[in-house]
XYZ file of C-alpha atoms in Angstrom:
592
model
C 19.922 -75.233 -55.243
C 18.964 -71.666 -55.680
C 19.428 -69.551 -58.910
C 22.112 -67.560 -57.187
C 24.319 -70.652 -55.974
C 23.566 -72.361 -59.547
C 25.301 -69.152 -61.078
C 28.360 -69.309 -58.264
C 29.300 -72.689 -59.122
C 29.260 -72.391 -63.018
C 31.105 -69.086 -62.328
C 34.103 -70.597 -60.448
C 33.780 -73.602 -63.263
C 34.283 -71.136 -65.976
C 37.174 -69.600 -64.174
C 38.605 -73.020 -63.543
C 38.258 -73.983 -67.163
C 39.172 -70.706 -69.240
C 41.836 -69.661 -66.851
C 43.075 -73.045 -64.586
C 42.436 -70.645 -61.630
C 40.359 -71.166 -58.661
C 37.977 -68.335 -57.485
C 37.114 -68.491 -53.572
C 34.010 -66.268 -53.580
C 31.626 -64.720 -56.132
C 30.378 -61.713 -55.728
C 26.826 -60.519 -56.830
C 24.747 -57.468 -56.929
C 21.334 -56.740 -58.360
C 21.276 -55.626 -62.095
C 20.765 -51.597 -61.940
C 17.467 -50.780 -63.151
C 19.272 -48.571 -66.287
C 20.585 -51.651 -68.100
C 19.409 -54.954 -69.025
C 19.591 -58.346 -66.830
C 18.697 -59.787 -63.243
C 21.412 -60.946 -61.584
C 25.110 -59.026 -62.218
C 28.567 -60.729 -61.643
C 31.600 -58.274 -60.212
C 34.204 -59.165 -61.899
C 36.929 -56.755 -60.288
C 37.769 -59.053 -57.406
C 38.753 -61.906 -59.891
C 41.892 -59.827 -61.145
C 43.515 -60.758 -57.897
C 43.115 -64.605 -59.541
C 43.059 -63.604 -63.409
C 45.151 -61.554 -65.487
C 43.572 -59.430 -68.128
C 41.213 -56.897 -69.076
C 37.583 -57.375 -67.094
C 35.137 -56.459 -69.723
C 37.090 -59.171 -71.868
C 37.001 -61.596 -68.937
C 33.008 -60.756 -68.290
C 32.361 -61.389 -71.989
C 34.332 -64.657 -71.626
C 32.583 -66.253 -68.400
C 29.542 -64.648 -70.005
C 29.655 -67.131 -73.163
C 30.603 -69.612 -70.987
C 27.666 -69.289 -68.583
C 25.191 -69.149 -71.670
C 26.140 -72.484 -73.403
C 26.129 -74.530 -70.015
C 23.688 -73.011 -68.031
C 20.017 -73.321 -69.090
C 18.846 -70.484 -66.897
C 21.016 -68.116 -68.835
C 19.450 -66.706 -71.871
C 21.715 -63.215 -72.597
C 24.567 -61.049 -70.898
C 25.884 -57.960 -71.158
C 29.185 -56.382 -69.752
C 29.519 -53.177 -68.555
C 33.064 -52.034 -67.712
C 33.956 -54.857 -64.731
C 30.059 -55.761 -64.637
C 28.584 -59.051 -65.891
C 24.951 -58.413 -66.074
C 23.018 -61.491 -66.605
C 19.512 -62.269 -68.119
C 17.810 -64.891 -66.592
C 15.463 -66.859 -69.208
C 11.542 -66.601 -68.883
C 11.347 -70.118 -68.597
C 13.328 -69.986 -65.140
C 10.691 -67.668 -63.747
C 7.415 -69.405 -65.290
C 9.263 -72.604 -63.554
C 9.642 -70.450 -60.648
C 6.526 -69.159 -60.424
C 4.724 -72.788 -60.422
C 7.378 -73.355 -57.518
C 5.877 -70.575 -55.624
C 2.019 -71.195 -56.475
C 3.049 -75.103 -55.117
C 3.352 -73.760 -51.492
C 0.584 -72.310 -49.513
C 3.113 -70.280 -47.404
C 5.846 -70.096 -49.770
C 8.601 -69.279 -48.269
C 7.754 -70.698 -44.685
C 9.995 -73.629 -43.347
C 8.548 -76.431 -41.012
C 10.347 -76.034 -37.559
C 12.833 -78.623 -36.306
C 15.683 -78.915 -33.725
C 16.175 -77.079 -30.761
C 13.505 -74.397 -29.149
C 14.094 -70.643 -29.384
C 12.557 -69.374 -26.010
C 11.345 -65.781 -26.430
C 10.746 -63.436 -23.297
C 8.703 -60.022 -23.778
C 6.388 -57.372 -22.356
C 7.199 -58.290 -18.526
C 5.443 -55.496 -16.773
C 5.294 -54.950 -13.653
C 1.831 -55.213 -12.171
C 1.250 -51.728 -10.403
C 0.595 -49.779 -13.511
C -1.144 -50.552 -17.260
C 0.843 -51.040 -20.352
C 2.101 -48.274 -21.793
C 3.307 -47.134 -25.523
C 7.043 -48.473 -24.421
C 5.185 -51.801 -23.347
C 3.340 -51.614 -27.007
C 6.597 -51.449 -28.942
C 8.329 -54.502 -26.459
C 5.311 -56.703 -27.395
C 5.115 -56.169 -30.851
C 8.709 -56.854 -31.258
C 8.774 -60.094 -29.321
C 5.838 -61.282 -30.518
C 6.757 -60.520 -34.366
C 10.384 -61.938 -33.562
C 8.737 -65.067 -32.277
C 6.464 -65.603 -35.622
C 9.513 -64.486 -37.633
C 11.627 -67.627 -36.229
C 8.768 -70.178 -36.409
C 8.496 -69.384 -39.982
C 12.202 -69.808 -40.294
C 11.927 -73.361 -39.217
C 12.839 -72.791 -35.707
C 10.228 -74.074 -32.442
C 9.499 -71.242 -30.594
C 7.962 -70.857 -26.696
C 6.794 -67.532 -26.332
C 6.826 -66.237 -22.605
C 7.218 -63.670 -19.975
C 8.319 -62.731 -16.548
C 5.669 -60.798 -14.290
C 7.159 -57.979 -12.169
C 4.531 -58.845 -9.540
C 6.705 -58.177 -6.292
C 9.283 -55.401 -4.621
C 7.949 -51.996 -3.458
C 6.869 -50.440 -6.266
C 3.954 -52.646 -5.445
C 3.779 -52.471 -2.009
C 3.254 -48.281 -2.769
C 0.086 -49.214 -4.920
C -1.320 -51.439 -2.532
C -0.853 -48.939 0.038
C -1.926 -46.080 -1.497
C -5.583 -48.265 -2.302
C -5.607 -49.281 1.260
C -5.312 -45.795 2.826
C -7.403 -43.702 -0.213
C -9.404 -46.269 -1.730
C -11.936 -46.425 0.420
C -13.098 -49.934 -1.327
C -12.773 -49.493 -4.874
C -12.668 -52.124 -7.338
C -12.679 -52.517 -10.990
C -16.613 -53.542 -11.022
C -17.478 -50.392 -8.664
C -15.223 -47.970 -10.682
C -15.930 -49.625 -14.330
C -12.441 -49.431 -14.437
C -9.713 -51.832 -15.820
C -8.104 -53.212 -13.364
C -4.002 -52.419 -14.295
C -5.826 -48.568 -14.538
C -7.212 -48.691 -10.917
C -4.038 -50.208 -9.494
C -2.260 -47.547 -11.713
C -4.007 -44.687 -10.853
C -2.918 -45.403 -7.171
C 0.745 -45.971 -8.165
C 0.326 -42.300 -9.315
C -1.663 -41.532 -5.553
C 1.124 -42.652 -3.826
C 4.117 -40.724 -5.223
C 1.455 -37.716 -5.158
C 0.807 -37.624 -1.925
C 4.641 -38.813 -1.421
C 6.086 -35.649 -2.501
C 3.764 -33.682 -0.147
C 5.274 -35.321 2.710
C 8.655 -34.669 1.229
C 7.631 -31.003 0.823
C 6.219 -30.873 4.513
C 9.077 -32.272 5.632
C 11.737 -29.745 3.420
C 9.580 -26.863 5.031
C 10.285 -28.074 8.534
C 14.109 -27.388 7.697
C 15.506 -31.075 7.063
C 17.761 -31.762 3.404
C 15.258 -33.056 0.725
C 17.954 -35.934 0.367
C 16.702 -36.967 4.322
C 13.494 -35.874 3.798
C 12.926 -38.199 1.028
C 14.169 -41.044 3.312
C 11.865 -40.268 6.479
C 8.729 -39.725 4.644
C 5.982 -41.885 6.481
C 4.329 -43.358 3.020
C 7.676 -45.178 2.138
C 8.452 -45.775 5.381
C 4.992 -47.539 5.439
C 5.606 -49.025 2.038
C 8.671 -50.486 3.183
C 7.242 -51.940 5.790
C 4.422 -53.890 4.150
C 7.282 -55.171 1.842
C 8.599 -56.439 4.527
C 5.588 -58.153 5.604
C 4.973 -59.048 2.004
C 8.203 -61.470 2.566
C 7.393 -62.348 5.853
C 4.514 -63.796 4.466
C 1.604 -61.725 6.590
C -1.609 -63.163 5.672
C -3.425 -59.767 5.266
C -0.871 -58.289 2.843
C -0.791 -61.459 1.019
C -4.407 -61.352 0.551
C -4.424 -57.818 -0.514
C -1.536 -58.109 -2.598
C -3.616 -61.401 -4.519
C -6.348 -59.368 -4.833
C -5.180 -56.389 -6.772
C -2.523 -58.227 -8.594
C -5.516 -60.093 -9.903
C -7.249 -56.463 -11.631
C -4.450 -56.671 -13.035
C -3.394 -59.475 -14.650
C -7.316 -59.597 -16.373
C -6.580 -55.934 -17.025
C -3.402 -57.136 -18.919
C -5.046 -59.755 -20.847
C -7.422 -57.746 -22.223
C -4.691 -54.989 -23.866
C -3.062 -58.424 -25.044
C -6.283 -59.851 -26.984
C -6.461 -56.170 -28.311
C -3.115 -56.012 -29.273
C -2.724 -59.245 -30.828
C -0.061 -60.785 -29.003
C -0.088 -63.919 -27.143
C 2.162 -66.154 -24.686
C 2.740 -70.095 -24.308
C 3.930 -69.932 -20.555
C 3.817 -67.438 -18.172
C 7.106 -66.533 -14.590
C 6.362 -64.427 -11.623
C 9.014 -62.840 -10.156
C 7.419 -63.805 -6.552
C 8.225 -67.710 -7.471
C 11.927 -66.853 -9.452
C 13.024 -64.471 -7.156
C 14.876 -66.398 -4.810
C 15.549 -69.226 -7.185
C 19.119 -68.035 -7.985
C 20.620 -68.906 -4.600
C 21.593 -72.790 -4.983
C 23.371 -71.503 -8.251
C 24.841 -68.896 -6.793
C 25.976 -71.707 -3.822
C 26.981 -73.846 -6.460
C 29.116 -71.066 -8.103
C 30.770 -70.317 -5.188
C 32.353 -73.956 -5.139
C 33.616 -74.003 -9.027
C 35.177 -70.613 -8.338
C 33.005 -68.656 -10.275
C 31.676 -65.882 -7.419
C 33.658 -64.894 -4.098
C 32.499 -63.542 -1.030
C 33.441 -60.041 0.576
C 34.285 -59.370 4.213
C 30.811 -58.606 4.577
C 29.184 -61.608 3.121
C 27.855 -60.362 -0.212
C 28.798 -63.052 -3.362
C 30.686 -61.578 -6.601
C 31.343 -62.335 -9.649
C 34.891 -60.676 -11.140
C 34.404 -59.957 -14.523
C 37.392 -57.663 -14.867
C 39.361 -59.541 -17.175
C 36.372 -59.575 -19.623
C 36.498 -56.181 -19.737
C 33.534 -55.188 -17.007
C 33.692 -54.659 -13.552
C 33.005 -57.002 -10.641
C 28.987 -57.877 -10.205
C 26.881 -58.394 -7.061
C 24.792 -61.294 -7.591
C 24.239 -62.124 -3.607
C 23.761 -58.893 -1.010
C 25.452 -59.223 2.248
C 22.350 -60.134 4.156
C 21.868 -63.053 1.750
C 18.865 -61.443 0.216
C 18.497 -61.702 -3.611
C 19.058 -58.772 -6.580
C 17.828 -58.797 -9.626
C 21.128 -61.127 -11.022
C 19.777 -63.825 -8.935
C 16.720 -63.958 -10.113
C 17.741 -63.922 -13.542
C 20.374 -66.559 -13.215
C 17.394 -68.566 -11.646
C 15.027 -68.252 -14.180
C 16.726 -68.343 -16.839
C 18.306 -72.278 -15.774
C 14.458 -73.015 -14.443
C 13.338 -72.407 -18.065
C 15.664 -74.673 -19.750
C 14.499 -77.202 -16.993
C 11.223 -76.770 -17.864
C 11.496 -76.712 -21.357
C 14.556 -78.933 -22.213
C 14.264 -78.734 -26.327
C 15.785 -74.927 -25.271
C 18.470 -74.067 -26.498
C 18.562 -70.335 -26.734
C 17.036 -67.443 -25.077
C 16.114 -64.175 -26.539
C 15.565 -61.246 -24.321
C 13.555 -58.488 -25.555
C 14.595 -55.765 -23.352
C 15.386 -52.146 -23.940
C 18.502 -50.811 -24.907
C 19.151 -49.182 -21.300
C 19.889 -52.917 -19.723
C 22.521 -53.406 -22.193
C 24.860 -54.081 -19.659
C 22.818 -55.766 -17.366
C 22.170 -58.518 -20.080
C 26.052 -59.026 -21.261
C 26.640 -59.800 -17.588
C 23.830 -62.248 -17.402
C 24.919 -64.568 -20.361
C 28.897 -63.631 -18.843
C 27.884 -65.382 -15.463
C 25.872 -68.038 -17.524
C 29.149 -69.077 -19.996
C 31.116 -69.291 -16.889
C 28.745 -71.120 -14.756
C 29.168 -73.855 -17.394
C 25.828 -73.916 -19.480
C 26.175 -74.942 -23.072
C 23.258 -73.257 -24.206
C 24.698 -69.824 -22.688
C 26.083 -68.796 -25.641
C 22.682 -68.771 -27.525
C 21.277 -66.114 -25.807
C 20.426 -62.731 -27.198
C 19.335 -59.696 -26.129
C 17.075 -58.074 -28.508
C 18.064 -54.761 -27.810
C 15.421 -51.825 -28.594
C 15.068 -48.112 -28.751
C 12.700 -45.947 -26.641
C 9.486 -44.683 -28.205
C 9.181 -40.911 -28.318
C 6.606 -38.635 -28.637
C 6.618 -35.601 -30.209
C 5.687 -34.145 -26.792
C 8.484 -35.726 -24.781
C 9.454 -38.126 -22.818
C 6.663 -40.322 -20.366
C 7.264 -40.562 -16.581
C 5.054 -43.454 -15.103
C 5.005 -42.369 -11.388
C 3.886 -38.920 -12.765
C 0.701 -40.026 -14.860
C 2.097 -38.758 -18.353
C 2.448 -41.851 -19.570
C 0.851 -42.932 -23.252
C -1.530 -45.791 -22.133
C -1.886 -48.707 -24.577
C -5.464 -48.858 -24.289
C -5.932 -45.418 -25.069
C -3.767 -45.116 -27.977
C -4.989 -48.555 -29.539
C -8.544 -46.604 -29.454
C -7.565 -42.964 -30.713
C -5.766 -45.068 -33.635
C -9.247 -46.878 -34.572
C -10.687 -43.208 -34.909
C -8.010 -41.680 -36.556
C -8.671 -44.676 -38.830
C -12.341 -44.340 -38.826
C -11.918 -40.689 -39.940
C -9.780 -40.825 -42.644
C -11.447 -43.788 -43.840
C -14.723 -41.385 -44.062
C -13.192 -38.223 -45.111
C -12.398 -41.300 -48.290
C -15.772 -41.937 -48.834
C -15.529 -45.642 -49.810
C -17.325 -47.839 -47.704
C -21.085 -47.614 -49.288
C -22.433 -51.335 -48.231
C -20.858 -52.095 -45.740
C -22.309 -52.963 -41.634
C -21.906 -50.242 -38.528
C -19.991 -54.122 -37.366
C -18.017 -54.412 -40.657
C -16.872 -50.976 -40.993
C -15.659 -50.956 -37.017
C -13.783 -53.734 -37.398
C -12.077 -51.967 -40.806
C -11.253 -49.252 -38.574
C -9.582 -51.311 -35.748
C -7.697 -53.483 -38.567
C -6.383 -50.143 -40.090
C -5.763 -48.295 -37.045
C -4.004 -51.453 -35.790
C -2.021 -52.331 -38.736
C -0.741 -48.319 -38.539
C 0.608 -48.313 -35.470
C 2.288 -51.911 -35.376
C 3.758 -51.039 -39.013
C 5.134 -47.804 -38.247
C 6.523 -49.410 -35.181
C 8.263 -52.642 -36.633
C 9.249 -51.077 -40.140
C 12.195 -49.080 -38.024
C 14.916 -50.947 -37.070
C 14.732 -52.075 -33.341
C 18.167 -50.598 -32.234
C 16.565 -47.042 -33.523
C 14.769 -44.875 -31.361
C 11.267 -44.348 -32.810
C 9.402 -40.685 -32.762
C 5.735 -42.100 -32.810
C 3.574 -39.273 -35.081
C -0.072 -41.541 -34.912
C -1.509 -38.925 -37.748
C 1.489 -39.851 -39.699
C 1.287 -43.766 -39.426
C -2.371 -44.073 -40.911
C -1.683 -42.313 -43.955
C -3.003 -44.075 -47.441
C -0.042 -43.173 -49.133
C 3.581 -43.975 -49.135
C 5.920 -46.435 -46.762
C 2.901 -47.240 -44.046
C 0.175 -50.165 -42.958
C -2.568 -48.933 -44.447
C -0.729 -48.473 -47.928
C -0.177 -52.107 -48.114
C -3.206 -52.985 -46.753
C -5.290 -51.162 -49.287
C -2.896 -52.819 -51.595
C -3.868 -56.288 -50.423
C -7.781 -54.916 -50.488
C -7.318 -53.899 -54.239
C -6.044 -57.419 -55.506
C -8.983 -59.043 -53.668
C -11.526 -56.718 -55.894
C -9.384 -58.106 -59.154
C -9.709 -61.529 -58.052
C -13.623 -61.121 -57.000
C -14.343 -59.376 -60.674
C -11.928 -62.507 -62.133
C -14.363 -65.380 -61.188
C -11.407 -67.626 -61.868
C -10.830 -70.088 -58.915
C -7.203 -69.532 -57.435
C -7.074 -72.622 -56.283
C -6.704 -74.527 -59.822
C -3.494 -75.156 -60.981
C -2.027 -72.968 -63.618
C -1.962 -75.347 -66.594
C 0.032 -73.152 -68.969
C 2.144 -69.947 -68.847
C 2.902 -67.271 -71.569
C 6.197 -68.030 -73.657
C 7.435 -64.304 -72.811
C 7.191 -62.216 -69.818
C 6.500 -58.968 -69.741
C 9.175 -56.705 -68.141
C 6.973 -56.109 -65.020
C 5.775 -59.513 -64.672
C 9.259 -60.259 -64.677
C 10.459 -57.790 -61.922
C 7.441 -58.804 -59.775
C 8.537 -62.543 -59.423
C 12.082 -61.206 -59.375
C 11.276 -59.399 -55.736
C 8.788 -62.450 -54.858
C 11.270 -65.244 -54.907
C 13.182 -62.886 -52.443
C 10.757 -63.921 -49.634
C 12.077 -67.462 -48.285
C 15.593 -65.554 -47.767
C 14.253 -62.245 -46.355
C 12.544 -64.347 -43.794
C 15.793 -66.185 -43.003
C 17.820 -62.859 -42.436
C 14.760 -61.841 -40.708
C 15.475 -64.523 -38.107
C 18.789 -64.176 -37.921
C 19.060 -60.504 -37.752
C 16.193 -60.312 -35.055
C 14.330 -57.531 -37.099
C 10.804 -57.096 -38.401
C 11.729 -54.478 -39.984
C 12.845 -56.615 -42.663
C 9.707 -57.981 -43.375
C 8.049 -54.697 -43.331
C 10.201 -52.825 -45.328
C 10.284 -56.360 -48.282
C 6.211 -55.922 -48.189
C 6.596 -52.447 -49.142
C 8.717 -53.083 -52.288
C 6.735 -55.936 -52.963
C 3.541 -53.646 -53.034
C 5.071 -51.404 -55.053
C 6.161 -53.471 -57.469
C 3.042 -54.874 -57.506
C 1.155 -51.037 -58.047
C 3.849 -50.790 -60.898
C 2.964 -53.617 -62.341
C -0.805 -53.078 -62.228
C -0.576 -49.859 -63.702
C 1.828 -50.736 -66.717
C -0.116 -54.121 -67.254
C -3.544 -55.370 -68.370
C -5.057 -58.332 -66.090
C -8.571 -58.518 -66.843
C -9.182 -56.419 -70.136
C -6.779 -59.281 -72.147
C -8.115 -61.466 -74.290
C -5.522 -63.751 -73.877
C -7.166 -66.674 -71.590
C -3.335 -68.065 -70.810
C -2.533 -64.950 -69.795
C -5.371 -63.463 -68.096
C -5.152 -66.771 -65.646
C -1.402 -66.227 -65.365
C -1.889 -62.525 -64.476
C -4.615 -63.170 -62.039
C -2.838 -66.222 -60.301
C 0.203 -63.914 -60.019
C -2.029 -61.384 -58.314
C -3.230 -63.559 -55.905
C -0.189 -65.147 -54.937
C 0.719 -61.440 -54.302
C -1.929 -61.415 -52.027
C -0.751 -64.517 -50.276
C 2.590 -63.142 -49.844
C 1.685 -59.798 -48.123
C -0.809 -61.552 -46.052
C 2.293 -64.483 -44.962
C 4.226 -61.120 -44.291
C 1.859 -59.179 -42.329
C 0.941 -62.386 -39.898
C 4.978 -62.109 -39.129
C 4.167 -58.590 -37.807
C 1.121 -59.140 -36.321
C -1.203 -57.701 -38.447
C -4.370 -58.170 -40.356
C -5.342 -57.765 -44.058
C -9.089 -56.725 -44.941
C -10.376 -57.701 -48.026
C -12.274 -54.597 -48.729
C -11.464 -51.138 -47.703
């Protein structure tokens, strides 16, 4: 039982027993910092049960609480407020709870799978800084759960087919004159990107041609010969023309090594991987079978609906007329292939941006209907665009922020700062680029996951490795600093802390205060589908920590007992940012 529910059941007791009433609910808030205690008791919403004056009542239950629960050494009562002191012995207890656990706060994962989908590109351009902030969310989302106790199957689904590919392919086979990642020294997503951006290029010089000859630029975009072309090989794509096929193998291969690359450098990973070429069609028996339970009804000319108008939407094409599929189908397919592949599933999470909203309450709509149980635990994990402070990206135009690129410019914004700092006397040309790259990294996935995914995000990279204030490379340098303590200690972390002072100091006090937070910030974490959480705990704890390393003396005591205390709390600090930071992704040095 935690400290909090301890303190709601002797609550409702003492309201029982002074006043033969029976409280429902207790309702807590933290202490405020300008008087003393830890945990304070509102006592407002029991005058709807008890009669009287609440500063009487708080001094009442306040007596109460101290004679029959150990825990409680002191209260106060301000106005309607019951603010409680916790004793020190609860929090030296505590604190041999927390050094017990080598990821305190970390549950072992039972019952049902949590599958999580993110990144799905598509393969005729790289990742880009909207892919970066998809993949750290899903990924961090994914740890966050595991550590919540849930099993969790990370995976995606390749957008490897449709003509958006088709007009890369072309666009190599009529300019490239050969190319390939080996003769270009190019990655391969960039190659196949670069001709993604060829093709609509060229594309709007038809167009233009075309305008100039006197036709509409609504026609002319219709009768231009590249997407007529395209179009064609799409159709041969599906017909299943050896040649295109071949071609289409090929460069969808640059790319998927391209991809894994940006992955291993962005520090995500995936259990299983779909391909829209092998779901795409897989939606049509369900669709069939929908059709029989009522579900979907056909139109005059053939195309399958689903009427969703007394739910509030509007009715949804999930077949087209010619029997070809949309993107429903596929979806519908997948998303039942999964849980056959994978039966310990039993919920989805979708991390998607915000504009497919709608798409996504019509997916798990269809799903509910069309019978399956596990329907109704799937979520979409919603997301904001990434701005820059020079606008908007456009893909087909070549303005895009590549991932590659801005995971390097982040290492040297890293690298110069870290310089200009003047603090890394000793160390390797190896050791202090892999500082860099941890700091540079840490920067941009912090100043990413620390917002709340529903927000939109202005990315300022100069702003996000900054030294100072709510950022990566605060915390990290934070985590650095207690290594140095625990280096210069020579005590061995490891040993058991045999005894504890009798008194805590005020800061000691706060700092296990914020650390015994952890194991439910990680729970809300998971439930709430937000990093940002995490991020934004490791912050306080840090400074906390900073306070309490500045008002404190660790190693200039004489006090043995509390020299070991102060160092083992330091290092269990240490633990708890670096527990955090694997949630988000992101590495701790342990000298900067």
């Amino acid at each position: 039982m935690t400290l909090q529910e301890t303190l709601d059941l002797h609550v409702k007791n003492a309201v029982s027993s002074l006043y033969d009433a029976t409280l429902e609910s207790v309702e807590f808030q933290a202490t405020r910092k300008e008087f003393e205690g830890d945990i304070t008791v509102v006592v407002f919403p029991m005058l709807r049960v008890v009669k009287g004056n609440p500063v009487q009542i708080g001094n009442q239950i306040g007596d109460y609480l101290v004679e029959h629960v150990e825990e409680v050494s002191a209260f106060n009562v301000v106005k309607g407020f019951l603010n409680i002191v916790i004793s020190d012995l609860y929090y030296n207890a505590a604190f041999q709870e927390i050094l017990s656990e080598k990821h305190f706060g970390f549950k072992k994962a039972e019952g049902d799978a949590v599958m999580v989908e993110y990144s799905s590109p598509n393969t005729n351009k790289p990742l880009h800084l909207g892919h970066i902030r998809n993949n750290l969310l899903g990924y961090s989302v994914s740890e966050i759960l595991k550590s919540s106790g849930k099993n969790v199957y990370k995976t995606q689904i390749i957008n490897d087919r449709g003509i958006h590919i088709c007009k890369s392919m072309l666009a190599w086979q009529k300019f490239g004159e050969g190319e390939t990642p080996e003769s270009t020294g190019l990655k391969g997503d960039k190659l196949v990107g670069n001709y993604y951006v060829r093709f609509d290029k060229e594309y709007k010089k038809q167009v233009a041609e075309i305008v100039a000859s006197g036709t509409e630029e609504k026609e002319a975009k219709t009768q231009a010969p590249l997407l007529l072309e395209a179009q064609a090989m799409l159709k041969q794509w599906e017909a299943g023309d050896e040649d295109v096929v071949n071609l289409w193998k090929m460069m969808n291969g640059w790319v998927y090594k391209g991809f894994e690359e940006t992955y291993t450098n962005l520090g995500v990973d995936f259990d299983t991987y779909y391909y829209e070429s092998d779901t795409y069609l897989l939606g049509k028996d369900i669709i069939e079978t929908g059709l029989e339970k009522g579900v979907f009804f056909k139109k005059e000319d053939g195309s399958v609906w689903c009427d969703l108008t007394e739910d509030g939407l509007d009715e949804k094409l999930v077949l087209r007329s010619d029997g070809t599929a949309v993107y429903m189908t596929q979806d519908l397919g997948t998303a039942v292939q999964r849980v056959k592949d994978y039966p310990d599933v039993g919920g989805m999470i979708y991390t998607v941006g915000n504009e497919q909203d709608y798409h996504f309450k019509v997916l798990f709509l269809i799903l509910q209907k069309l019978g399956y149980s596990w329907a109704e635990y799937l979520y979409h994990l919603s997301y904001g665009m990434v701005d820059l402070p020079s606008g908007k990206m456009k893909s087909r135009e070549g303005t895009v922020v590549d991932a590659d690129d801005l995971m390097v410019d982040m290492t040297q914004t890293a690298k110069t700062l870290s310089e200009d700092l003047g603090k890394l006397d000793g160390y390797s040309t190896e050791e202090k680029e892999e500082l860099y790259k941890t700091i540079g990294l840490g920067a941009l996935k912090y100043y990413i996951l620390k917002v709340d995914p529903k927000k939109r995000i202005l990315f300022n990279p100069e702003e996000s490795v900054d030294f100072q204030g709510n950022t990566g490379p605060f915390i990290q340098y934070t985590y650095a600093r207690i290594q140095s303590i625990l280096r210069k200690s020579k005590l061995d972390t490891n040993a058991p802390v045999a005894e504890t002072p009798k008194s805590l100091h005020p800061k000691e006090k706060e700092l296990l205060k914020i650390m015994l937070q952890f194991p439910e910030v990680i729970q809300q974490a998971a439930q709430q589908h937000s990093p940002a959480l995490i991020a934004n705990y490791t912050y306080d704890l840090v400074k906390e920590f900073n306070s309490f390393y500045q008002n404190v003396t660790i190693l200039g005591t004489d006090d043995e007992v509390l020299k070991t205390f102060r160092v083992a709390l330091s290092f269990k600090v240490s633990e708890l940012i670096k527990d955090a930071f694997s949630l988000l992704g992101i590495q701790v040095p342990v000298r900067m």
